[in-house]
Amino acid sequence: MSDVVDLLRAELGVRVDTSPGALEAARADKSGHRSAGAPLAVVHAASVSDVQRTLRIASRTRTPVVTRGAGTGLAGAALAGPGEIALSTRAMTRILEISADDLLAVVEPGILNAELNEALAPHGLWWAPDPASRAISTVGGNIATGAGGLLCAKYGVVRDAVLGVDLVTADGELMRLGHRSVKGVTGLDLTSLVIGSEGRLGVIVGATLKLRRLTPGHVRTIAATFPDVGGAARASSQVTARGIQPALMELMDAASLAAVHRLLALPAPTPGAAQLTVQTDGPAADAEADAVARVVREAGGAVVISHDPAEGERLLTIRRSVHPAMEAMGTTLIEDVSVPRSALPAMFAEIARIEADFGLVIPTVAHAGDGNLHPNFVFDGDDVPAHVWEAADALFRVALALGGTLTGEHGIGVLKRRWLVDELGPGQWALQERVVRAFDPEGILNPGKVF
Amino acid sequence: MSDVVDLLRAELGVRVDTSPGALEAARADKSGHRSAGAPLAVVHAASVSDVQRTLRIASRTRTPVVTRGAGTGLAGAALAGPGEIALSTRAMTRILEISADDLLAVVEPGILNAELNEALAPHGLWWAPDPASRAISTVGGNIATGAGGLLCAKYGVVRDAVLGVDLVTADGELMRLGHRSVKGVTGLDLTSLVIGSEGRLGVIVGATLKLRRLTPGHVRTIAATFPDVGGAARASSQVTARGIQPALMELMDAASLAAVHRLLALPAPTPGAAQLTVQTDGPAADAEADAVARVVREAGGAVVISHDPAEGERLLTIRRSVHPAMEAMGTTLIEDVSVPRSALPAMFAEIARIEADFGLVIPTVAHAGDGNLHPNFVFDGDDVPAHVWEAADALFRVALALGGTLTGEHGIGVLKRRWLVDELGPGQWALQERVVRAFDPEGILNPGKVF
């Protein structure tokens, strides 16, 4: 196997990194889980050609390749292990084009989501997908996982914000998928297929992104406190059922709220209280904020409306600190179930039941505007204890029974692989495997992930 | 081959139709082109089970199957010919669920787009895709072709409006692709892959559609007349470049305008004049209508703003009558190129050049809000004359050079197959073929279409 490293070095020189620190880092992502051991090498690709040359060597030697961006995934899709090449596109950070007239940007995959949006802002533009990790996650990684975020109820997910993807397939060929025009139905929509494919179909080396103009008008932030999480869930379902369209609507239960307050050294929140943070924007921001406040009060919430952007940002910082707060408590297994919005209260009731059944506390936050929940299981040590797997299993089955899905935005990776066939059914599971083989006949791209 | 018909009759009885009228109708769509001869039979499926039983017989006997909805396609994707089974899902018209709280509907594929929207309206809901054919085209056909329409610049195309698809694959297996929740990234996004796949991956037997609430507020219609089509194209590019978001923006050149006026027995329009019809809606309808009017006047257009919904509908009827007007003139070959919006003026200049080079008149309309043009070639007789193919070829290559695509919303079918590899490149073309084989190893589903 060191032959492979020699081949890589001969072709890619200093781009090939076998330092213990780099190999160790490539074993992990932000899921808190690690691969069984160090990969062969990390290739820090700086160009499309670097990616192509790496894949040609991998293909020739049948060496598995694990593509990585910033390593912020939450499902273990980018963990590189023994016998594998970790291929990082993190160093490919250029913005190749910004077109305000056509509302598009062409970028390399390694640029961070927040860096891209900083560069777009002076043009009056933004790329809407905003995973909580946006300060530390790459655009390529956002595409590979089909990331969501806080604003997607109003502004869409990654799938809605990508026109085209440049993909290097397992044999090193560069494919330009998709188009620059708003519309396009030439052949099969392989761009959509690549979004969320978690490194199984090819290496994303570029993307044509669909941009939005920065929303004119002010942002209003509604912070609502409820005596319990059920009230908050009912209020959020009512907001969507009434046809109000907030820019974001985030729900935090008592346990997640307490954990963040501890991490940020804030005064402890009222025990048992849950919080709903809602933002409205655009020309109707004030009218929508008032409408949200009415619904929330009817549902028993105590409401504060803020016109101050700094206060709004502070409230969102609390929401964005949930993952670090969980990390500070131990190893986490984060669920990512998504249910039809009307089923949110039922899902929270089921989580309470599972907490009681398994004697666990399951701190839970939700992108309530689109029915996407992140229940967190926190435990000590590297391995997921059996009773946590069982509770997670119960939780996933409940979501499915409510018309939901296993993962709304994090992906399958290795952590949710065990449940994939339960949702897809054996027929579709086998079909998806065949589609993967159409891209990667030898199975060298991220084998063992997802399927 | 009559064995196949016997097998079908034994299994499906009266659903199997070999009447000369039915066979003849199945040879054609709205492209004006026909298959080489009659198919073996038309199966009028009334249930998922009918579709499955038909496909099992087709699979066993390796008989090609051409799936059809209402036969309104414009690319020849649903033409059924000798030795083939025409499988119609037009009789599957049930609405199985409408959920206002979750903004979704579950439907069978044969329901007409307009019928669905009539059923949704009392709930305050609508399904946004609105191809010009919406009164006569099916939801299943809209999905199979990845249809666009007039409102997509603001409200999205079919790809943005489908959560899940129930698909029967070539071997008769029913697959439930996608989900009911707003978000979902479980495995590969096969739902998106099926959208626009033109009958090559399976038979769509159901769909979970993403709905919108009916837009509150009034609609404003801006009718603008320009001395030439270049002015209209520049005005429309300016509208999008200034960040104004009309609900629809339709451009008609002099030749298409004249043809519609003839068809509808209206007074002849000013020779050479082009028209831009723009609608704004929602809470900012008036402000946006004023902004559009300013841009249009700056670009040399004469503007009338109408607050009267009936007048707006009348103007759109003129736009929606383009296809019938072309049909009345002869056989048509409709291009469907889509370019980045800023390239619209350049594309119209190139069309004028091609008209001069080939001595043709090419009546052209455009969904100007998203850069999608329909240049029409009209000729006598069934076969496309050589010089028309050459002009169409020149036009497609210009669109590609401007960063555009071969088809924005009609699909490839048989009429645009000759250019597919030019846009995809041979590598991606072969990859797409392999993906098709992953769904349909024997190649019995709509063979010869698209690829």
Tab-separated table of C-alpha atoms in Angstrom, chain B residues 54-67 83-85 168-172 199-203 436-437 439-448:
chain	number	residue	atom	x	y	z
B	54	THR	CA	-48.260	-4.157	-18.022
B	55	LEU	CA	-44.581	-3.714	-17.196
B	56	ARG	CA	-44.205	-7.291	-16.005
B	57	ILE	CA	-45.514	-8.537	-19.344
B	58	ALA	CA	-43.334	-6.053	-21.215
B	59	SER	CA	-40.284	-7.096	-19.230
B	60	ARG	CA	-40.924	-10.789	-19.735
B	61	THR	CA	-41.403	-10.346	-23.488
B	62	ARG	CA	-38.850	-7.540	-23.843
B	63	THR	CA	-41.461	-5.329	-25.437
B	64	PRO	CA	-40.743	-1.574	-25.425
B	65	VAL	CA	-43.153	0.602	-23.430
B	66	VAL	CA	-43.887	4.249	-24.206
B	67	THR	CA	-45.610	6.021	-21.311
B	83	GLY	CA	-43.659	-3.088	-31.823
B	84	GLU	CA	-44.231	-0.848	-28.800
B	85	ILE	CA	-46.887	-0.768	-26.057
B	168	VAL	CA	-42.946	1.656	-11.259
B	169	THR	CA	-39.668	0.387	-12.658
B	170	ALA	CA	-39.244	-1.774	-15.746
B	171	ASP	CA	-39.635	-5.022	-13.807
B	172	GLY	CA	-42.961	-3.871	-12.348
B	199	GLY	CA	-40.102	7.997	-19.528
B	200	ARG	CA	-36.646	6.411	-19.511
B	201	LEU	CA	-36.411	5.500	-15.807
B	202	GLY	CA	-39.872	4.239	-14.977
B	203	VAL	CA	-43.575	5.013	-15.033
B	436	VAL	CA	-30.614	4.675	-17.338
B	437	ARG	CA	-29.423	1.056	-17.377
B	439	PHE	CA	-33.097	1.571	-13.681
B	440	ASP	CA	-33.885	-0.409	-16.820
B	441	PRO	CA	-31.247	-3.049	-17.560
B	442	GLU	CA	-33.099	-4.451	-20.598
B	443	GLY	CA	-33.771	-1.040	-22.093
B	444	ILE	CA	-37.526	-1.513	-22.559
B	445	LEU	CA	-38.627	1.926	-21.304
B	446	ASN	CA	-39.068	4.480	-24.075
B	447	PRO	CA	-36.007	3.274	-26.002
B	448	GLY	CA	-34.586	5.685	-28.552
